[in-house]
XYZ file of C-alpha atoms in Angstrom:
697
model
C -271.241 -1.959 80.669
C -269.711 -2.267 84.053
C -266.393 -1.343 82.814
C -267.443 2.215 83.385
C -266.293 1.660 86.881
C -263.000 -0.308 86.787
C -260.497 -1.163 84.276
C -259.942 -4.911 83.450
C -256.454 -5.798 82.299
C -255.194 -8.803 80.415
C -253.621 -10.263 83.629
C -256.748 -9.662 85.884
C -258.247 -12.731 87.693
C -261.538 -14.065 86.472
C -263.380 -13.063 89.690
C -262.656 -9.489 89.102
C -264.650 -9.594 85.870
C -267.479 -11.998 87.010
C -270.999 -11.092 86.097
C -272.036 -10.721 89.705
C -269.216 -8.342 90.613
C -269.934 -6.273 87.494
C -273.582 -5.955 88.364
C -272.751 -4.713 91.805
C -270.354 -2.176 90.571
C -272.941 -0.887 88.040
C -275.579 -0.561 90.786
C -273.038 1.166 93.086
C -272.234 3.667 90.348
C -275.740 4.656 89.828
C -276.497 4.956 93.555
C -273.535 7.247 94.077
C -274.459 9.713 91.380
C -275.730 13.031 92.812
C -279.459 13.475 93.071
C -279.631 16.631 90.796
C -277.559 14.611 88.218
C -279.949 11.722 88.345
C -282.953 14.018 87.964
C -281.392 15.610 84.814
C -280.716 12.150 83.355
C -284.104 11.091 84.063
C -285.603 14.173 82.420
C -283.507 13.570 79.235
C -284.458 9.923 79.261
C -288.174 10.532 79.706
C -288.144 13.356 77.142
C -286.650 11.093 74.379
C -287.804 7.597 75.153
C -290.540 6.648 72.646
C -290.617 2.919 72.917
C -292.818 1.176 75.525
C -292.673 -2.451 76.500
C -294.612 -3.835 79.354
C -294.856 -0.354 80.859
C -291.102 0.270 80.636
C -289.785 3.001 78.481
C -286.738 2.547 76.132
C -284.610 4.471 73.736
C -284.290 3.274 70.097
C -281.260 4.219 68.161
C -282.854 7.613 66.910
C -284.059 8.735 70.362
C -280.717 7.685 71.839
C -278.928 10.033 69.442
C -281.292 12.822 70.455
C -280.452 12.312 74.052
C -276.681 12.231 73.886
C -275.665 14.311 70.936
C -274.459 17.774 71.466
C -277.066 20.421 70.526
C -274.406 22.671 68.890
C -271.299 21.434 67.423
C -268.398 23.119 65.565
C -267.200 19.794 64.166
C -268.135 18.015 60.986
C -269.612 14.922 62.807
C -273.257 14.398 61.903
C -275.859 13.603 64.499
C -276.656 10.268 62.757
C -273.050 9.139 63.417
C -273.740 9.233 67.210
C -275.655 6.043 66.597
C -272.280 4.243 66.733
C -272.449 4.723 70.506
C -275.742 2.997 70.760
C -273.979 -0.358 70.533
C -271.951 0.443 73.697
C -275.035 1.619 75.667
C -277.154 -1.385 74.562
C -275.530 -3.788 76.977
C -278.149 -6.459 76.414
C -277.793 -6.345 72.626
C -281.478 -6.219 72.054
C -281.599 -2.915 70.041
C -282.973 -0.850 72.951
C -281.522 1.015 75.788
C -283.252 0.898 79.125
C -283.227 3.457 81.972
C -280.560 1.473 83.740
C -278.501 1.158 80.513
C -278.712 4.958 80.116
C -277.632 5.851 83.590
C -274.525 3.470 83.379
C -273.681 5.001 80.010
C -274.017 8.609 81.371
C -271.798 7.594 84.319
C -269.256 6.123 81.825
C -269.216 9.608 80.073
C -268.136 11.104 83.435
C -264.746 9.274 83.214
C -261.964 11.634 82.172
C -260.844 8.815 79.700
C -264.480 8.222 78.426
C -263.525 8.741 74.778
C -260.960 5.929 74.751
C -263.129 3.831 77.011
C -265.988 3.963 74.685
C -263.903 3.074 71.729
C -262.518 0.025 73.726
C -265.937 -1.150 74.479
C -266.905 -0.919 70.790
C -263.991 -3.287 69.959
C -264.567 -5.550 72.892
C -267.480 -7.423 71.390
C -267.692 -10.229 73.780
C -267.485 -7.807 76.897
C -264.517 -9.814 78.320
C -262.502 -6.788 79.289
C -259.749 -7.509 76.537
C -259.639 -7.379 72.881
C -258.335 -10.398 70.809
C -256.609 -10.271 67.486
C -259.830 -11.551 65.845
C -262.061 -9.035 67.670
C -259.885 -6.119 66.527
C -259.588 -7.404 62.844
C -263.264 -8.353 62.529
C -264.710 -5.114 64.007
C -262.279 -3.052 61.775
C -263.201 -4.930 58.638
C -266.931 -4.665 59.418
C -266.791 -0.991 59.560
C -264.526 0.000 56.738
C -266.076 -1.795 53.764
C -264.578 -3.624 50.810
C -263.778 -0.473 48.842
C -261.433 0.879 51.531
C -257.692 0.888 51.058
C -256.509 -2.520 52.543
C -254.839 -2.730 55.890
C -252.340 -5.544 56.573
C -253.012 -7.038 59.960
C -249.988 -9.189 59.712
C -247.595 -6.273 59.642
C -244.855 -5.776 62.334
C -246.463 -2.657 63.705
C -249.776 -4.608 64.639
C -247.628 -7.503 66.083
C -245.918 -5.100 68.529
C -249.422 -4.341 70.085
C -251.560 -7.340 69.172
C -249.413 -10.054 67.770
C -250.436 -13.604 68.495
C -248.478 -15.587 70.936
C -249.565 -19.206 71.002
C -252.950 -17.871 69.946
C -253.567 -16.255 73.284
C -252.106 -12.744 73.086
C -254.841 -10.158 73.727
C -255.022 -6.377 74.119
C -255.741 -4.695 77.415
C -257.190 -1.251 77.829
C -254.007 0.674 78.291
C -252.328 -1.025 75.264
C -255.442 -0.350 73.221
C -255.330 3.500 73.858
C -251.692 3.662 72.486
C -252.555 1.385 69.542
C -255.409 3.803 68.616
C -253.304 6.719 68.914
C -250.810 5.422 66.415
C -253.197 3.521 64.163
C -253.857 6.506 61.823
C -250.087 6.888 61.167
C -249.758 3.281 60.399
C -252.838 3.265 58.131
C -251.363 6.361 56.191
C -248.045 4.483 55.759
C -249.665 1.377 54.407
C -251.998 3.227 52.151
C -249.180 5.115 50.723
C -247.201 2.013 50.093
C -250.252 0.202 48.593
C -250.981 3.080 46.136
C -247.386 3.726 45.133
C -247.378 0.922 42.585
C -244.103 2.026 41.078
C -242.368 2.215 44.429
C -240.859 5.472 43.375
C -241.964 7.315 46.544
C -244.824 9.349 44.842
C -248.572 8.907 44.299
C -251.058 10.845 42.151
C -253.119 13.725 43.638
C -256.427 11.719 43.442
C -254.852 8.955 45.504
C -253.670 11.449 48.122
C -257.239 12.625 48.406
C -258.495 9.081 48.761
C -256.159 8.504 51.655
C -257.069 11.761 53.506
C -260.844 11.160 53.044
C -260.557 7.825 54.688
C -258.613 8.771 57.699
C -259.352 12.511 58.210
C -262.174 13.612 56.005
C -264.397 14.457 58.996
C -261.749 17.014 60.197
C -261.597 19.045 57.010
C -264.001 21.474 55.370
C -265.469 20.655 51.994
C -263.434 23.595 50.516
C -260.099 22.038 51.654
C -261.262 18.494 50.576
C -261.787 19.860 47.042
C -258.324 21.400 46.993
C -256.459 18.320 48.399
C -255.234 17.338 44.879
C -253.492 20.877 44.595
C -250.868 19.739 47.073
C -248.998 18.405 43.993
C -248.234 22.025 43.031
C -245.659 22.397 45.914
C -243.163 20.368 43.806
C -242.382 20.392 40.073
C -243.067 16.749 39.663
C -246.908 17.179 39.763
C -247.109 14.262 42.153
C -247.163 14.049 45.983
C -244.385 12.408 48.144
C -244.686 10.494 51.261
C -242.999 13.343 53.211
C -245.782 15.741 52.004
C -248.480 13.206 52.936
C -246.923 12.854 56.466
C -246.473 16.600 56.798
C -250.284 17.066 55.912
C -251.313 14.510 58.462
C -249.113 16.217 61.207
C -250.891 19.442 60.406
C -254.320 17.927 60.827
C -253.224 16.074 64.080
C -251.888 19.322 65.497
C -254.653 21.589 64.369
C -255.501 23.038 67.839
C -251.871 24.203 68.164
C -251.934 25.581 64.560
C -255.035 27.654 65.455
C -253.458 28.977 68.680
C -250.302 30.086 66.852
C -252.392 31.711 64.012
C -254.585 33.479 66.549
C -251.697 34.850 68.646
C -249.532 35.730 65.631
C -252.194 37.680 63.727
C -253.266 39.449 66.967
C -249.672 40.705 67.625
C -249.096 41.602 64.054
C -249.452 45.341 63.258
C -251.508 44.872 60.248
C -253.310 41.680 61.422
C -251.738 39.519 58.768
C -248.848 37.034 58.760
C -246.644 35.186 56.469
C -244.967 31.842 56.649
C -241.923 33.288 58.431
C -244.118 34.928 61.141
C -245.868 31.633 61.760
C -242.661 29.655 62.196
C -241.165 32.391 64.352
C -244.130 32.505 66.701
C -244.271 28.795 66.809
C -240.722 28.632 67.967
C -241.189 31.516 70.488
C -243.961 29.781 72.382
C -242.614 26.214 72.365
C -239.610 24.395 73.875
C -238.978 22.586 70.660
C -239.901 23.242 67.013
C -243.527 22.243 66.517
C -243.735 22.490 62.785
C -241.396 22.050 59.931
C -240.982 24.405 56.935
C -242.870 21.963 54.804
C -245.825 21.752 57.313
C -245.900 25.618 57.345
C -245.990 25.643 53.536
C -248.945 23.229 53.493
C -250.846 25.515 55.937
C -250.338 28.620 53.868
C -250.867 26.636 50.528
C -254.537 25.853 51.672
C -255.148 29.088 53.399
C -253.845 31.193 50.458
C -255.625 29.031 47.836
C -252.284 28.077 46.115
C -250.747 31.643 46.603
C -248.041 31.451 49.184
C -246.387 34.874 48.975
C -249.070 37.250 50.238
C -249.652 37.826 53.788
C -252.813 36.233 55.150
C -255.340 37.364 57.781
C -256.948 34.841 60.302
C -260.106 34.788 58.260
C -258.096 33.328 55.431
C -257.283 30.293 57.558
C -260.911 29.696 58.463
C -261.491 26.975 55.781
C -258.517 25.071 57.240
C -259.453 25.538 60.978
C -263.299 25.200 60.716
C -264.555 21.835 59.342
C -267.983 23.398 58.762
C -266.618 26.324 56.858
C -268.572 27.343 53.699
C -267.536 29.855 50.906
C -269.287 33.239 51.449
C -271.117 33.049 48.180
C -272.354 29.498 49.092
C -273.828 30.951 52.362
C -275.442 33.914 50.380
C -277.142 31.416 47.988
C -278.460 29.288 50.916
C -279.915 32.358 52.330
C -281.507 33.615 49.210
C -284.783 32.253 50.326
C -284.847 34.696 53.134
C -287.092 37.702 52.453
C -285.041 40.840 51.904
C -285.218 43.646 54.469
C -287.883 46.172 53.550
C -287.300 49.814 53.200
C -289.277 50.413 56.498
C -286.937 47.922 58.282
C -283.857 50.002 56.915
C -285.397 53.097 58.247
C -286.204 51.585 61.554
C -282.731 50.232 61.830
C -281.200 53.595 61.130
C -283.556 55.408 63.636
C -282.704 52.687 66.205
C -278.978 53.563 65.837
C -279.765 57.231 66.672
C -281.792 56.179 69.512
C -279.130 53.991 70.875
C -276.690 57.038 70.987
C -279.429 59.178 72.572
C -280.255 56.769 75.290
C -276.545 55.919 75.950
C -275.659 59.655 75.961
C -278.516 60.572 78.314
C -277.588 57.961 80.775
C -274.036 59.051 80.917
C -274.937 62.798 81.085
C -277.353 62.329 83.960
C -274.839 60.281 85.972
C -272.049 62.894 85.857
C -274.007 66.191 85.518
C -273.291 67.439 89.138
C -269.651 67.064 88.325
C -270.107 69.038 84.971
C -271.887 71.680 86.991
C -268.932 72.203 89.441
C -266.426 72.101 86.403
C -268.253 74.856 84.550
C -268.558 77.040 87.618
C -264.912 76.726 88.418
C -263.859 77.705 84.771
C -266.138 80.803 84.817
C -264.555 84.206 84.241
C -263.395 85.896 87.504
C -264.106 89.351 88.662
C -260.796 91.411 88.475
C -259.120 91.055 91.797
C -261.669 88.463 93.173
C -261.374 84.675 93.075
C -264.892 83.047 93.014
C -263.706 79.531 93.832
C -260.653 78.093 95.340
C -260.962 74.697 93.784
C -263.561 72.133 92.632
C -264.442 71.080 96.258
C -264.982 74.746 97.278
C -267.151 75.293 94.241
C -269.304 72.246 95.056
C -269.790 73.482 98.666
C -270.924 76.925 97.448
C -273.344 75.499 94.908
C -274.944 73.328 97.567
C -275.187 76.250 100.087
C -276.578 78.739 97.571
C -278.987 76.488 95.646
C -279.240 73.156 97.435
C -279.040 69.653 95.895
C -281.155 70.632 92.845
C -278.642 73.314 91.936
C -276.229 70.486 90.756
C -278.950 69.622 88.123
C -279.731 73.053 86.862
C -279.702 73.047 83.062
C -279.998 69.122 82.845
C -283.176 69.351 80.696
C -281.697 71.123 77.777
C -278.578 68.864 78.189
C -280.712 65.774 77.801
C -282.660 67.207 74.955
C -279.534 67.978 73.064
C -277.505 64.940 73.973
C -279.548 62.504 71.795
C -278.699 64.025 68.454
C -275.318 64.926 69.605
C -274.298 61.408 70.802
C -276.089 59.781 67.932
C -274.263 61.724 65.242
C -270.869 61.391 67.105
C -271.040 57.595 67.488
C -272.596 57.077 64.097
C -270.020 59.171 62.238
C -267.218 57.338 64.125
C -268.536 53.947 63.328
C -269.228 54.854 59.625
C -265.721 56.109 59.005
C -263.999 53.278 60.875
C -266.213 50.797 58.968
C -265.193 52.388 55.593
C -261.343 52.436 56.476
C -261.349 49.015 58.295
C -259.758 45.969 56.488
C -262.791 43.625 56.077
C -260.633 40.360 56.583
C -258.506 41.460 59.556
C -260.807 43.968 61.278
C -257.765 46.266 61.507
C -257.630 49.915 60.862
C -254.615 52.265 60.545
C -253.893 54.641 63.305
C -254.230 57.637 60.969
C -257.829 56.615 60.010
C -258.584 55.954 63.654
C -257.753 59.574 64.577
C -259.592 60.780 61.382
C -262.661 58.836 62.230
C -262.729 60.279 65.775
C -261.953 63.748 64.656
C -264.722 63.807 62.076
C -267.121 62.589 64.692
C -266.183 65.313 67.106
C -266.439 67.875 64.420
C -269.885 66.832 63.232
C -271.246 66.840 66.788
C -270.498 70.608 67.245
C -273.636 71.438 65.170
C -275.645 70.175 68.141
C -272.960 70.628 70.910
C -272.408 74.367 70.628
C -276.113 75.566 71.025
C -276.592 72.960 73.770
C -273.487 74.057 75.661
C -274.120 77.717 75.616
C -277.796 77.313 76.741
C -276.681 74.976 79.380
C -273.860 77.236 80.765
C -276.177 80.257 80.991
C -278.808 78.222 82.796
C -276.116 76.921 85.213
C -274.642 80.441 86.141
C -277.864 82.236 86.468
C -278.832 80.203 89.623
C -276.053 81.670 91.750
C -276.606 85.182 90.145
C -280.235 85.110 91.186
C -279.117 84.141 94.686
C -276.472 86.702 95.192
C -277.686 89.633 92.981
C -281.433 89.186 93.018
C -281.424 88.699 89.171
C -284.470 87.095 87.575
C -284.154 83.526 86.434
C -284.933 82.878 82.724
C -285.815 79.679 80.931
C -283.962 77.988 78.054
C -286.470 79.477 75.519
C -285.680 83.011 76.629
C -282.003 82.399 76.338
C -282.310 81.070 72.737
C -284.524 84.051 71.829
C -281.917 86.423 73.359
C -278.944 84.840 71.502
C -280.585 84.148 68.106
C -279.296 81.506 65.592
C -275.874 83.015 65.110
C -275.525 83.744 68.943
C -276.046 79.949 69.694
C -272.812 79.304 67.833
C -270.749 81.844 69.769
C -267.537 80.053 70.736
C -267.913 77.425 68.036
C -264.346 77.747 67.038
C -263.255 76.799 70.657
C -265.718 74.052 70.613
C -264.272 72.539 67.489
C -260.857 72.890 68.974
C -261.987 70.900 72.016
C -264.195 68.183 70.391
C -262.094 67.218 67.422
C -258.960 66.323 69.351
C -261.101 64.952 72.248
C -262.928 62.443 70.020
C -259.864 61.595 68.054
C -258.043 60.688 71.289
C -260.913 59.126 72.958
C -262.174 56.632 70.296
C -258.556 55.646 69.366
C -257.631 55.059 73.006
C -260.905 53.190 73.650
C -260.368 50.820 70.607
C -256.699 50.042 71.705
C -257.613 49.464 75.309
C -260.118 46.854 74.391
C -257.859 45.080 72.019
C -254.378 45.484 73.538
C -255.108 45.680 77.264
C -258.267 43.728 77.697
C -257.590 41.487 74.779
C -261.036 41.638 73.196
C -261.508 39.082 70.403
C -258.470 37.002 71.588
C -259.566 33.319 71.138
C -263.107 34.555 70.829
C -263.062 36.602 74.163
C -265.933 39.042 74.760
C -265.289 41.815 77.231
C -267.248 41.731 80.571
C -269.269 44.611 81.958
C -266.451 45.869 84.081
C -263.819 45.530 81.339
C -265.966 47.459 78.861
C -266.619 50.253 81.548
C -262.967 50.255 82.408
C -261.799 50.684 78.819
C -264.393 53.544 78.131
C -263.488 55.254 81.319
C -259.716 55.085 81.146
C -259.903 56.334 77.520
C -261.687 59.466 78.697
C -258.971 60.567 81.131
C -256.288 61.716 78.669
C -258.906 62.872 76.055
C -260.516 65.144 78.737
C -257.373 66.592 80.370
C -255.458 67.406 77.260
C -258.402 69.336 75.729
C -259.142 71.359 78.951
C -257.558 74.648 77.578
C -259.958 74.563 74.665
C -262.887 73.865 77.155
C -261.766 76.774 79.505
C -261.725 79.249 76.425
C -265.129 77.936 75.107
C -266.673 78.506 78.475
C -265.303 81.990 78.730
C -266.561 82.918 75.319
C -270.025 81.484 75.899
C -270.565 82.910 79.435
C -272.491 86.275 79.483
C -269.945 88.596 81.026
C -271.178 90.768 83.824
C -269.804 94.112 85.019
C -266.248 93.888 86.261
C -265.480 90.688 84.310
C -263.075 90.348 81.348
C -264.558 90.537 77.835
C -263.079 88.332 75.129
C -263.204 89.175 71.432
C -262.495 85.776 70.085
C -260.486 82.523 70.430
C -256.905 83.980 70.099
C -257.955 86.995 72.296
C -259.213 84.675 75.126
C -256.039 82.550 75.128
C -253.822 85.583 75.335
C -255.930 87.339 78.094
C -256.423 84.171 80.206
C -252.634 83.476 80.117
C -251.743 87.157 80.695
C -254.197 87.814 83.664
C -254.326 84.463 85.391
C -251.250 82.477 84.248
C -250.891 79.396 82.075
C -252.296 77.148 84.798
C -255.651 78.921 84.433
C -256.007 77.199 81.071
C -256.258 73.808 82.973
C -258.830 75.104 85.461
C -261.349 72.377 86.033
C -259.128 69.872 84.428
C -259.439 67.316 87.266
C -263.232 67.940 87.451
C -263.444 67.639 83.557
C -261.620 64.197 83.879
C -263.924 63.073 86.776
C -266.877 63.978 84.639
C -265.876 62.810 81.169
C -264.233 59.640 82.167
C -267.337 58.115 83.893
C -269.766 59.936 81.402
C -268.165 58.384 78.472
C -267.572 55.173 80.254
C -271.362 54.657 80.908
C -272.147 56.057 77.483
C -270.118 53.683 75.576
C -270.979 50.811 77.825
C -274.681 51.408 77.200
C -273.993 51.846 73.513
C -272.015 48.547 73.173
C -274.832 46.650 74.894
C -277.635 48.444 73.048
C -275.914 47.564 69.634
C -276.543 43.925 70.405
C -280.187 44.140 70.195
C -282.210 43.705 68.015
C -279.965 44.133 64.964
C -276.508 42.862 65.903
C -273.966 43.095 63.223
C -272.579 39.800 62.106
C -268.862 40.435 61.872
C -266.727 37.915 59.982
C -264.860 35.722 62.386
C -263.432 32.301 62.676
C -265.583 30.113 64.915
C -263.940 26.835 66.085
C -264.092 24.645 69.112
C -261.499 26.818 70.672
C -263.717 29.883 70.636
C -267.216 28.527 70.763
C -268.748 28.832 74.126
C -268.998 25.403 75.834
C -272.821 25.113 76.135
C -272.796 21.275 75.925
C -272.254 19.144 78.931
C -268.868 17.516 79.321
C -270.563 14.072 78.848
C -271.703 15.204 75.359
C -268.204 16.470 74.511
C -266.644 13.234 75.565
C -269.179 11.332 73.481
C -268.251 13.378 70.384
C -264.488 12.816 71.137
C -265.122 9.099 71.341
C -266.585 9.345 67.865
C -263.503 11.188 66.520
C -261.336 8.379 67.743
C -263.447 5.753 65.846
C -263.617 7.910 62.737
C -259.919 8.182 62.663
C -259.986 4.428 61.823
C -262.084 5.301 58.723
C -264.519 8.155 57.868
C -267.429 5.702 57.398
C -266.897 3.901 60.687
C -270.090 2.622 62.165
C -272.219 3.499 59.192
C -271.849 0.040 57.436
C -271.931 -1.811 60.838
C -275.343 -0.383 61.366
C -276.738 -2.417 58.572
C -274.416 -5.427 59.282
C -276.077 -8.556 60.459
C -273.650 -8.911 63.439
C -271.891 -12.218 63.704
C -269.769 -10.443 66.165
C -272.560 -9.934 68.705
C -274.511 -12.489 70.491
C -278.125 -12.245 69.446
C -280.526 -11.400 72.297
C -283.602 -13.738 72.724
C -286.784 -12.608 71.151
C -288.841 -10.170 73.143
C -292.289 -8.803 72.943
C -292.750 -6.685 69.813
C -292.196 -2.978 70.978
C -294.848 -0.411 70.473
C -294.628 3.205 70.032
C -296.004 5.235 72.911
C -298.874 7.536 72.073
């Protein structure tokens, strides 16, 4: 176990590998570990250790697996297979791991090369620091079983690494790492030659499946394994050539790069789909040399397209190839049939919660920016002929504060908050509904026309709530100054509603539609593309941060707000109760004409900057709140491809390295370690008998 500290090479002198020196190095490694690390290791050990002998706790194989196996794993390696590592941790070979053994093993896992180091220790049975030819051969045969495809240890390839020279040639650690890296390729070559009885360069589909299951079954999903024999359909012969077997093995070996290319290529594609040419072009663009041959690309698209290589594929189509734990959707549904179906009440509550989300989000955004909205509206008001009420937005804010004080900026907020809940709820709900209907379920993409349509429909639907809300809010806002300057009596929202009547509440609705439809169409489309194209949401599983979401929502509101300012100015003029000396407007067209004639074209953009300052943060905070509220308690499970590349690294690096060490051993054979667990070890010196262990209470 002391080899966790230093590497022992073939030419090292005996003193460096002595028992005393090894023990001192082990103690030094434990003492040097940080205190918080030791506490964590102690907590893990105490939690899982169940065997007690003479007052000392020990880990048996099962509890050892519980202590070192990753809690969440996107690979196909089962927790039981982590028992292979027990033999490495059990330095005394007594079938139990002590606290000292555990700390040394955890220290070993801190090595950057821990995966290869553990594999080396597994083969170094006599703990000499080197691996002899017999050790390598015996450990190999003890783990693969008699039914495995034979491996010729007398081949030239093995002799280059581990050939006998006067019976003394042994394998050092560095040589071992290179041997293990190339072992799978040599096993594949020998297996193909062994199964190619006719020596014609072809094997049968079931023989190809046998080879892949032995050397790479743990890297493939069940769906791909079932389709392995279909590789023969790539050629007219109905059989599989050696070049195809090698190409398939290269794809598996470079699966991380395959995934990166697929994610980047589909993200840049306009429709979220790619074909074989797109894959090869992107592969060539991001690498110095060609990474994949046309045959390898054909194999990738063959298994992703389930035999159909002509159609363009989405990232979701490649999930069964990228994710070893992938299961067909109908299998997942069958597995979940035992779950109780959502009741009608749950459906109603979920829908109601969606409206509440919009209400809360909208109320938050409206409250934050209401003072800006107050100044914007006052600045857009109709002017008395020959008199300018406000020079600009700053002058407007100063006069509101002077005439009404701080509370003047929040006059009319009550009706705004009452109306904003259904307004935002219907706006956000309609946009999500239309986008969901128009979205490609596999790529998550939606055409630009449908994006604009979804936003426009959302904006149009909200007017049923927006127009009455706006006209009451505007009249409440302007009466504060009128009461101060003219001595007019202030009236509440109820009085204004009674005065206007039902039809009066929709005065200026045409201008409201002219403003809200293009605003929402521009806003939601810009927001979606900012998240995806600028902040790269979803790229390699990326989730936007708080500031990125707020930034995307805020920036999207700027062009949407300013470009629709003319419609907002006209709407305000139509909804304001004109007083003596002010211009009266008959309708939408009349308002546009008179404003342009009397005040000039620039007047149509009055309050534009204030509108941007209001709409940008308002919708920024509204969408931010909406995005976070959507996560709880009913978060929609969008179809996505989850792999080690995108899964958050919740496990410790030591657990990840332990898993990687298993991958190296499993590359030798898919059943590596399982047979050896029941093998009466002639390779391991038996420990002297000890007191029979007892389970702790």
